[in-house]
PDB file of C-alpha atoms in Angstrom:
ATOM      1  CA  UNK A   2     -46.250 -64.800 157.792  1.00 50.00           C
ATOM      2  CA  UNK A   3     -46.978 -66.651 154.669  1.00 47.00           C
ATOM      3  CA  UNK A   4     -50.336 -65.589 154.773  1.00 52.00           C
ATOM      4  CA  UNK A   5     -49.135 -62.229 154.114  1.00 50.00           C
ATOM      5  CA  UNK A   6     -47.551 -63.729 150.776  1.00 49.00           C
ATOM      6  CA  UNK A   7     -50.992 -65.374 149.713  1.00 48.00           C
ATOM      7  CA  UNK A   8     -52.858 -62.104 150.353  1.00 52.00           C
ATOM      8  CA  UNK A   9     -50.342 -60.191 148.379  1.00 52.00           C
ATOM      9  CA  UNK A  10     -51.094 -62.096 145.482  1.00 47.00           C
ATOM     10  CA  UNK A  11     -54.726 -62.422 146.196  1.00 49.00           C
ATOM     11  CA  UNK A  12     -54.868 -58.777 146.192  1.00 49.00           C
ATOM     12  CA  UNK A  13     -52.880 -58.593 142.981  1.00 48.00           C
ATOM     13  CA  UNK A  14     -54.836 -60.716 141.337  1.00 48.00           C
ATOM     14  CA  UNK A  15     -57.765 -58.831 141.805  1.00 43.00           C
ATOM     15  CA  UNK A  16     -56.583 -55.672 141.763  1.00 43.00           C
ATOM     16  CA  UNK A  17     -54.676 -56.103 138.563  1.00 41.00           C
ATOM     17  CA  UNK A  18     -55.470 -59.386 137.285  1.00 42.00           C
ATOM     18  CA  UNK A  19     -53.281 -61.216 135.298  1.00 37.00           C
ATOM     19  CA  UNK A  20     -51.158 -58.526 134.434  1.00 36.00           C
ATOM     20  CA  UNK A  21     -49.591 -58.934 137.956  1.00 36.00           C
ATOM     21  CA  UNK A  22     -46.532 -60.865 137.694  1.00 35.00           C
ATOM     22  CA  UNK A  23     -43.664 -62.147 140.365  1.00 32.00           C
ATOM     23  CA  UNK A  24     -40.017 -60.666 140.509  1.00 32.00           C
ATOM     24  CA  UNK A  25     -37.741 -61.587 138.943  1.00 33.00           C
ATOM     25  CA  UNK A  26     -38.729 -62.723 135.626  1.00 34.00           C
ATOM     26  CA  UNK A  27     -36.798 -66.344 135.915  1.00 29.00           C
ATOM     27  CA  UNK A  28     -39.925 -67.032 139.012  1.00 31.00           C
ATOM     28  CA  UNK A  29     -42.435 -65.932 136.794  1.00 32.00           C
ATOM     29  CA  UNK A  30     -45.203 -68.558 137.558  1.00 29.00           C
ATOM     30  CA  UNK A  31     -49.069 -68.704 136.871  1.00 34.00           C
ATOM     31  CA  UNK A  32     -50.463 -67.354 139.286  1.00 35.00           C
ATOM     32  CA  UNK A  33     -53.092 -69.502 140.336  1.00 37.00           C
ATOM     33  CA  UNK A  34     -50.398 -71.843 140.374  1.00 36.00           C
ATOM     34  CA  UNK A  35     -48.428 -70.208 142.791  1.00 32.00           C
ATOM     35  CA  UNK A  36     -51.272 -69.767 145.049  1.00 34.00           C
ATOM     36  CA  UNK A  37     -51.665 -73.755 145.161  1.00 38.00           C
ATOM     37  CA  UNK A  38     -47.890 -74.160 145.468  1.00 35.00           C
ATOM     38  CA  UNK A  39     -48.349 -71.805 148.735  1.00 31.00           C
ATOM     39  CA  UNK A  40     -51.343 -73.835 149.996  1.00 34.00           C
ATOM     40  CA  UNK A  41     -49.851 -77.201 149.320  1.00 38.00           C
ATOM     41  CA  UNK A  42     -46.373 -76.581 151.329  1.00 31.00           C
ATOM     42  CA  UNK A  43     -47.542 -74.133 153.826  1.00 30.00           C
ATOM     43  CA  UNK A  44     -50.474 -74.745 156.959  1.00 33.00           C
ATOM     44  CA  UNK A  45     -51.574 -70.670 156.997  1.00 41.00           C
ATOM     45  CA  UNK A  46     -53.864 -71.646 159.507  1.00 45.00           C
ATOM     46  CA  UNK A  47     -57.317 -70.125 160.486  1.00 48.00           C
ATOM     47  CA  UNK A  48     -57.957 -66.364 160.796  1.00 48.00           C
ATOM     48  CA  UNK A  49     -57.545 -65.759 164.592  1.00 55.00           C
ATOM     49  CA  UNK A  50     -59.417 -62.381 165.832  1.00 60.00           C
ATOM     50  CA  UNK A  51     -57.184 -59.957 167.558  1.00 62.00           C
ATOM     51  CA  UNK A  52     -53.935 -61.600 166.446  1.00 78.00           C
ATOM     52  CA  UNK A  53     -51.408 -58.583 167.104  1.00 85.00           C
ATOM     53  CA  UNK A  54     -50.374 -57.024 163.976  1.00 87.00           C
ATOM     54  CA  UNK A  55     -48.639 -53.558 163.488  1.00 92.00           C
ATOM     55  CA  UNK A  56     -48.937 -52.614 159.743  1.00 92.00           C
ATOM     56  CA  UNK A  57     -47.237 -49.728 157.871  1.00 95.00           C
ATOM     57  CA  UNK A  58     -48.568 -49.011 154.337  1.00 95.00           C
ATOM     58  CA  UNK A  59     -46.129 -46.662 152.225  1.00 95.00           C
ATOM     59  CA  UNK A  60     -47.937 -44.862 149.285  1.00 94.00           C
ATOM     60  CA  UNK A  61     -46.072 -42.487 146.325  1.00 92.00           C
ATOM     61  CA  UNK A  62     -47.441 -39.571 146.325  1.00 93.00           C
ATOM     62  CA  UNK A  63     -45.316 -38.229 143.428  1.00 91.00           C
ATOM     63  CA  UNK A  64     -46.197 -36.411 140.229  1.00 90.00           C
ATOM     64  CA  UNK A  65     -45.543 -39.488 137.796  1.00 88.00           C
ATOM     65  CA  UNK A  66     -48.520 -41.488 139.707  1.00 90.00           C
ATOM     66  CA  UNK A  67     -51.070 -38.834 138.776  1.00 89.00           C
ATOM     67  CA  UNK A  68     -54.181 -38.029 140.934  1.00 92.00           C
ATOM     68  CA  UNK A  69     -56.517 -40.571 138.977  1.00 91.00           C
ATOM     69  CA  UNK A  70     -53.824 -43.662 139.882  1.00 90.00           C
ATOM     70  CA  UNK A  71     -53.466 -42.237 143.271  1.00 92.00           C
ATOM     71  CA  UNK A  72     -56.885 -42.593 144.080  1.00 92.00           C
ATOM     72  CA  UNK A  73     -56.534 -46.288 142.720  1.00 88.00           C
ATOM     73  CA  UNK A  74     -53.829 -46.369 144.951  1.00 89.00           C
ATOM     74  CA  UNK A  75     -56.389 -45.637 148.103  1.00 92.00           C
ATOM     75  CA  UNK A  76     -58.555 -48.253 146.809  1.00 88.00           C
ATOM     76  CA  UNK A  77     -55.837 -50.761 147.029  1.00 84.00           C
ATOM     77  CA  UNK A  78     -55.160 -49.887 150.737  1.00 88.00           C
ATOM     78  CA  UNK A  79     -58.655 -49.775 151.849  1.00 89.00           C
ATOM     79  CA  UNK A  80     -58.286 -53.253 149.879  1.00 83.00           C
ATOM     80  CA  UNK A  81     -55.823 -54.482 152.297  1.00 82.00           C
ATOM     81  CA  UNK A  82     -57.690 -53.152 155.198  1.00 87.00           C
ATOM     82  CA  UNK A  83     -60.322 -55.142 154.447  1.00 84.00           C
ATOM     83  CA  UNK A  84     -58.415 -57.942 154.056  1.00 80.00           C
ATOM     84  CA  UNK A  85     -57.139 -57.682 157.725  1.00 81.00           C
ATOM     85  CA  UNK A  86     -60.555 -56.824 159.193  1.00 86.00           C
ATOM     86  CA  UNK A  87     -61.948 -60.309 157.705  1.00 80.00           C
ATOM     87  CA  UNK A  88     -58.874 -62.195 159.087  1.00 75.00           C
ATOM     88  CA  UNK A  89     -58.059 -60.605 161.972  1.00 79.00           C
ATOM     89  CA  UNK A  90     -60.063 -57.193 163.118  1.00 86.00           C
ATOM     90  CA  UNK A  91     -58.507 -53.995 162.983  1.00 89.00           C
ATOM     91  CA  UNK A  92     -58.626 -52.668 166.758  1.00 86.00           C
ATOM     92  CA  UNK A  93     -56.345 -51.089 168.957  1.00 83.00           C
ATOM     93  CA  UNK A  94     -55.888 -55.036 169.804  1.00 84.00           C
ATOM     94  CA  UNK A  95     -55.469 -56.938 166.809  1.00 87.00           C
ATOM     95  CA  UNK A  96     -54.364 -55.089 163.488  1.00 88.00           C
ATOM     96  CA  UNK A  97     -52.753 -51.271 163.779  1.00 91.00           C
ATOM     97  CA  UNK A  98     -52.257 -49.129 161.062  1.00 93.00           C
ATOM     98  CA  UNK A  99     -50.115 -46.166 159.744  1.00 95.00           C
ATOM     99  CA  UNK A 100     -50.000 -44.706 156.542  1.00 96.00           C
ATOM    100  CA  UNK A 101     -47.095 -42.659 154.817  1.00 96.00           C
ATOM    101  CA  UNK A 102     -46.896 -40.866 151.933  1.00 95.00           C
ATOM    102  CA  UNK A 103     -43.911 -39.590 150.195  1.00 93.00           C
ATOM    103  CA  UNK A 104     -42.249 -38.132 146.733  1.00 89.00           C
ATOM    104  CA  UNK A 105     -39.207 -35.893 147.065  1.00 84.00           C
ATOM    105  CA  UNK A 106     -36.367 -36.921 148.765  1.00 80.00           C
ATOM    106  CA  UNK A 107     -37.138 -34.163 151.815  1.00 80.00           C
ATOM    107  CA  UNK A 108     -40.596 -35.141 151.501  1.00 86.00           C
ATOM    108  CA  UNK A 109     -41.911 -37.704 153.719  1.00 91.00           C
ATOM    109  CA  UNK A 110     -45.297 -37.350 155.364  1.00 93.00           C
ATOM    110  CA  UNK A 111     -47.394 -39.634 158.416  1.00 94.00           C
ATOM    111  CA  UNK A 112     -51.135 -39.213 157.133  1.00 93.00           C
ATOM    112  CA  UNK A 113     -51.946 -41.348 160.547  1.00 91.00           C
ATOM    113  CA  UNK A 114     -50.648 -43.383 162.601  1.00 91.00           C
ATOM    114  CA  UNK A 115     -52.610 -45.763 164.520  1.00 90.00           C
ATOM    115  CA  UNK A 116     -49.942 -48.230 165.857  1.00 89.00           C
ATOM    116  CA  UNK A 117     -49.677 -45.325 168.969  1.00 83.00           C
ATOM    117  CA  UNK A 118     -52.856 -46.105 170.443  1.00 64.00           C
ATOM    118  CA  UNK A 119     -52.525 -47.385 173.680  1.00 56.00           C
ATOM    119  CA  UNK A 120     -54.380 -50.963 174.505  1.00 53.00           C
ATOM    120  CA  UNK A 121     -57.564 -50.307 175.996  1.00 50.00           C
ATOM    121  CA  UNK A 122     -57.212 -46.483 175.695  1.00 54.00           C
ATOM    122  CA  UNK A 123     -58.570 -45.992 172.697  1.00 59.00           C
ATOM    123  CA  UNK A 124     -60.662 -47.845 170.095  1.00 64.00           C
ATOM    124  CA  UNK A 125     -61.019 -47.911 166.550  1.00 76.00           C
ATOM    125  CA  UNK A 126     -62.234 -49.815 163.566  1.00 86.00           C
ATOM    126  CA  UNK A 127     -62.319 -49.992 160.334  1.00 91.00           C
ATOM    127  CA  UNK A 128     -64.447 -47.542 158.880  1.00 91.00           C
ATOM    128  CA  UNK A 129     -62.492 -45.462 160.835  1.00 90.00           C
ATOM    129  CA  UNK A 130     -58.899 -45.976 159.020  1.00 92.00           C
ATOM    130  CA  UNK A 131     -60.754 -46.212 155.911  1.00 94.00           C
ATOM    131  CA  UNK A 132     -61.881 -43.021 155.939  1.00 93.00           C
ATOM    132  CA  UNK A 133     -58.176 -41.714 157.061  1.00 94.00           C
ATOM    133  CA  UNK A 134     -57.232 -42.919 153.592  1.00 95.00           C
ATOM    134  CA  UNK A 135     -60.410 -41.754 151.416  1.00 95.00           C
ATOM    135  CA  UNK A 136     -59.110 -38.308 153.070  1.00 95.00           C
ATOM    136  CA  UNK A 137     -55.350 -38.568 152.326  1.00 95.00           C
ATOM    137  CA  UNK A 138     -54.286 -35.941 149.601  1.00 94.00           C
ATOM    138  CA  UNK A 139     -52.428 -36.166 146.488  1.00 93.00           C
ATOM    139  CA  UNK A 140     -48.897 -34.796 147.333  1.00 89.00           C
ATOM    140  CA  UNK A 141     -47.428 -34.824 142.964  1.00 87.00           C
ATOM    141  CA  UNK A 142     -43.925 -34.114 144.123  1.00 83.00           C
ATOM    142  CA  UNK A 143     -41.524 -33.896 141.186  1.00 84.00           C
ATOM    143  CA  UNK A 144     -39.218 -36.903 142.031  1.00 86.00           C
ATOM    144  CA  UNK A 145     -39.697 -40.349 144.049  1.00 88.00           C
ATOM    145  CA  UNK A 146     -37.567 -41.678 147.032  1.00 88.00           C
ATOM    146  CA  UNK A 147     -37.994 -44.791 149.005  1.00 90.00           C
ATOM    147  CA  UNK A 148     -35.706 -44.753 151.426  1.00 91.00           C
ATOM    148  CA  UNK A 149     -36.984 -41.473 153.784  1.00 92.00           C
ATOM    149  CA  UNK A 150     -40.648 -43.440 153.665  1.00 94.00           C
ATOM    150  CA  UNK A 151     -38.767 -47.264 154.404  1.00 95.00           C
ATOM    151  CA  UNK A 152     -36.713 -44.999 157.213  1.00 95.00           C
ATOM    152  CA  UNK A 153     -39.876 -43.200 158.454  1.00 96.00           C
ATOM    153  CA  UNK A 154     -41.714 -46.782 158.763  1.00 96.00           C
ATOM    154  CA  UNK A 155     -38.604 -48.078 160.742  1.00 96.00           C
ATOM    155  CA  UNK A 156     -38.877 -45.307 163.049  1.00 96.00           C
ATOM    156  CA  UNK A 157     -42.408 -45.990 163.489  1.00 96.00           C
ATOM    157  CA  UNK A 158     -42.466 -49.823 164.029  1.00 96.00           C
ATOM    158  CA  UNK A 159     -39.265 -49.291 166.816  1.00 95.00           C
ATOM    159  CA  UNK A 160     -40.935 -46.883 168.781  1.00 94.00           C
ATOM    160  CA  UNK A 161     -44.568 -47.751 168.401  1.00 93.00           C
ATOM    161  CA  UNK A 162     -44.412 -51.419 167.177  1.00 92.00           C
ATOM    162  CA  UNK A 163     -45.789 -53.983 169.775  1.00 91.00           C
ATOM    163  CA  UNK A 164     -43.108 -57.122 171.109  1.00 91.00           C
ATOM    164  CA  UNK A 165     -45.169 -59.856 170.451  1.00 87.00           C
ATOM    165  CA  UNK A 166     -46.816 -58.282 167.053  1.00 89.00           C
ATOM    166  CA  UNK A 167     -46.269 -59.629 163.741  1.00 87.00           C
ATOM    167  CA  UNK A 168     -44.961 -56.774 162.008  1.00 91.00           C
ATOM    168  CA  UNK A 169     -45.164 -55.783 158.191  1.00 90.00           C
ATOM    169  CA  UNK A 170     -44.628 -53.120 155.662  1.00 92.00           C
ATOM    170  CA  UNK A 171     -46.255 -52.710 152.285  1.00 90.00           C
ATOM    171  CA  UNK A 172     -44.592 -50.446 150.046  1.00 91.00           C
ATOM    172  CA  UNK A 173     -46.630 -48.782 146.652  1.00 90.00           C
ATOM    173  CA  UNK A 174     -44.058 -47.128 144.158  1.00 87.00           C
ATOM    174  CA  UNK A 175     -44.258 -46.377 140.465  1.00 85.00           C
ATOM    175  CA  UNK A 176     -41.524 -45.498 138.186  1.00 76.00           C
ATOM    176  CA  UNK A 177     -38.332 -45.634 138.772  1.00 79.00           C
ATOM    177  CA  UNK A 178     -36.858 -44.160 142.149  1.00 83.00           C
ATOM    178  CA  UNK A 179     -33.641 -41.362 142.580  1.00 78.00           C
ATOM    179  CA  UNK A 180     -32.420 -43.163 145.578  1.00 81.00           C
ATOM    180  CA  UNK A 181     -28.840 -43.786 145.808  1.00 80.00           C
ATOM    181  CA  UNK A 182     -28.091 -47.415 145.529  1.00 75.00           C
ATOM    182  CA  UNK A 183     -27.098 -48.148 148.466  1.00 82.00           C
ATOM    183  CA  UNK A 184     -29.711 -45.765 150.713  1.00 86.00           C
ATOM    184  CA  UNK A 185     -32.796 -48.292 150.231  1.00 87.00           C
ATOM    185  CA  UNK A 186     -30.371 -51.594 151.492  1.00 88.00           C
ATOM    186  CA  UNK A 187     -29.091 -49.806 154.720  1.00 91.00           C
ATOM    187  CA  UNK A 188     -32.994 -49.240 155.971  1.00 92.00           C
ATOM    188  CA  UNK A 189     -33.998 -52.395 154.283  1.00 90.00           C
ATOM    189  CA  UNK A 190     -30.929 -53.978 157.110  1.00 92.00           C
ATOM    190  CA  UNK A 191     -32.629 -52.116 159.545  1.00 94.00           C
ATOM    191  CA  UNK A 192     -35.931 -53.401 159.303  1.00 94.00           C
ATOM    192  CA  UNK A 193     -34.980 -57.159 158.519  1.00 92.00           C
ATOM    193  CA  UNK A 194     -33.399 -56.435 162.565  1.00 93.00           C
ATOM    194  CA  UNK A 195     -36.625 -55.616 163.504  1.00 92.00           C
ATOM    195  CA  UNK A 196     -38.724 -58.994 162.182  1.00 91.00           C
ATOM    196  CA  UNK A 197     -40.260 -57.098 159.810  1.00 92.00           C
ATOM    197  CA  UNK A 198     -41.698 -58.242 156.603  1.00 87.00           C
ATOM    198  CA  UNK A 199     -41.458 -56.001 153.798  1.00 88.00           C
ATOM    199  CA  UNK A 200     -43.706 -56.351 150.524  1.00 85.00           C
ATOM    200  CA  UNK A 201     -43.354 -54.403 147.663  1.00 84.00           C
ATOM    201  CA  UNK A 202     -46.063 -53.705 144.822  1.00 82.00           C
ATOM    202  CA  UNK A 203     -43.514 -51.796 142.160  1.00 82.00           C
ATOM    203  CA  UNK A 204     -45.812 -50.148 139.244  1.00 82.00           C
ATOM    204  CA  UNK A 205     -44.453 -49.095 135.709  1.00 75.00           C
ATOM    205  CA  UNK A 206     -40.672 -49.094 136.690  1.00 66.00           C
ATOM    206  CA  UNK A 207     -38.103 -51.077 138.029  1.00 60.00           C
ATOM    207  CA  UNK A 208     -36.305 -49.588 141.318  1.00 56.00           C
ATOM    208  CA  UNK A 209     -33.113 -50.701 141.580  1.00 56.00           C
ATOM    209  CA  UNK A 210     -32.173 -53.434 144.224  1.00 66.00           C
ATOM    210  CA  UNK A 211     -35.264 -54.371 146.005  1.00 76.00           C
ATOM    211  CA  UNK A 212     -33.796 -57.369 146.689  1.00 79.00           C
ATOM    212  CA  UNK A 213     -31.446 -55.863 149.273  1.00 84.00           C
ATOM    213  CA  UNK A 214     -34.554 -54.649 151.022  1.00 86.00           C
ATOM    214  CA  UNK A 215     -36.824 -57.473 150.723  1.00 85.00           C
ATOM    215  CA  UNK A 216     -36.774 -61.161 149.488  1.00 83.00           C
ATOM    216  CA  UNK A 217     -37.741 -62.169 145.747  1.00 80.00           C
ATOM    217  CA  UNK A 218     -41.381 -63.492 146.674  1.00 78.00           C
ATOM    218  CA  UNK A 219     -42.125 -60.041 148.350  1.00 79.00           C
ATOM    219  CA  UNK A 220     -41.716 -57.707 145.130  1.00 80.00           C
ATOM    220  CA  UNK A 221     -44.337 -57.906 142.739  1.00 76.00           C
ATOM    221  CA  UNK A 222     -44.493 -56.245 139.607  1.00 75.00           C
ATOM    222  CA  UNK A 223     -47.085 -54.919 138.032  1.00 73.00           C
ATOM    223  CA  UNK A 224     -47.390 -53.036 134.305  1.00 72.00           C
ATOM    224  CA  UNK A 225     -49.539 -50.418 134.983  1.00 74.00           C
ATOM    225  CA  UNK A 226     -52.619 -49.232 136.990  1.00 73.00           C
ATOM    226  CA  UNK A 227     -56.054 -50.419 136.305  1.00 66.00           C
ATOM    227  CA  UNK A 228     -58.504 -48.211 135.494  1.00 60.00           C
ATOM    228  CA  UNK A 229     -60.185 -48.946 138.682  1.00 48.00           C
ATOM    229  CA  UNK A 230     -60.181 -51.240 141.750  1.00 50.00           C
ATOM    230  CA  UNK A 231     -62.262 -54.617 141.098  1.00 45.00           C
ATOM    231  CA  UNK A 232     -63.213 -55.678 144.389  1.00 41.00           C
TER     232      UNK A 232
END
């Protein structure tokens, strides 16, 4: 699973560049640094085609994101997709995908959700999911909530999620969130039960107690968007 730590902040680094930075502030190490500590204490291992892996992206879709930075947003995730077709292969074998979108506190939307796909029923790849994304629209609800899209992805990964896949789920949000304190920790509980690894990219805003959800080394924060996606 660390390799899901070094992507993160591959990703980052590119996406953002410097700018990207590790929470909290007290870890805040260069990142090409980091990347060596990773390297030097952990043995990621090769890339291993077809490696199970059931993968739930979560994407605000909320007014203060705009439909500019949502579309940078896309890039990111076709970002990530990439990364796990180069690793691993995104089939109905190896990597699975869904993606959620969300804003409002009663609105919480599955744009697709490949994890469902039977093995050997049905095949897909990544152009495929890629263009699932390119097609997602821009919701601009007029408040953001985490926990119905963390909820929605715990639903997901229990009824869909394979036994023996690593599971994981990356969370986009900018701004601050209206969540009640202690909403985003219950669902958090919930999917720390489940083996699942939650990373969170948290844009122009600090929401409150992401440590209950996820470890320190899985929230990154980042200033703003770019202008665009370097690739």
């Amino acid at each position: 699973m660390m390799r899901y730590v070094l992507m993160c902040f591959g990703l980052l680094n590119v996406v953002f560049g410097q700018r990207s930075q590790l929470v909290p502030q007290k870890n805040r190490l260069d990142l090409t640094d980091l990347l060596n500590r990773f390297h030097d204490t952990t043995n990621t291992g090769p890339p291993s085609r077809g490696r199970a892996v059931d993968l739930v992206v979560l994407m605000d879709a909320s007014g203060s994101v705009g439909a500019s930075n949502f579309e940078i947003t896309k890039d990111l995730i076709k970002n990530l997709v990439d990364f796990h077709e180069t690793e691993n292969g995104i089939s109905s074998q190896g990597t699975r995908i869904a993606a959620i979108t969300f804003d409002d506190k009663d609105w919480v939307n599955v744009e697709f959700n490949f994890l469902k796909s039977p093995n050997g029923r049905y095949v897909y790849n990544v152009n495929e999911v890629k263009r699932d994304i390119d097609a997602i629209p821009y919701h601009g609800g007029d408040a953001t909530y985490i926990t119905p899209a963390l909820s929605k992805a715990h639903n997901l990964l229990l009824e869909y999620g394979r036994p023996n896949a690593t599971k994981a789920v990356f969370l986009l949000v900018h701004g601050n969130t209206g969540d009640d304190r202690r909403e985003p920790c219950n669902v958090g509980q919930r999917l720390q039960s489940l083996n699942v690894e939650t990373y969170i990219w948290a844009i122009s805003g600090r929401p409150a107690d992401l440590e209950c959800i996820t470890p320190a080394d899985h929230i990154f924060n980042v200033g703003s968007y770019p202008s665009s996606v370097r690739t």
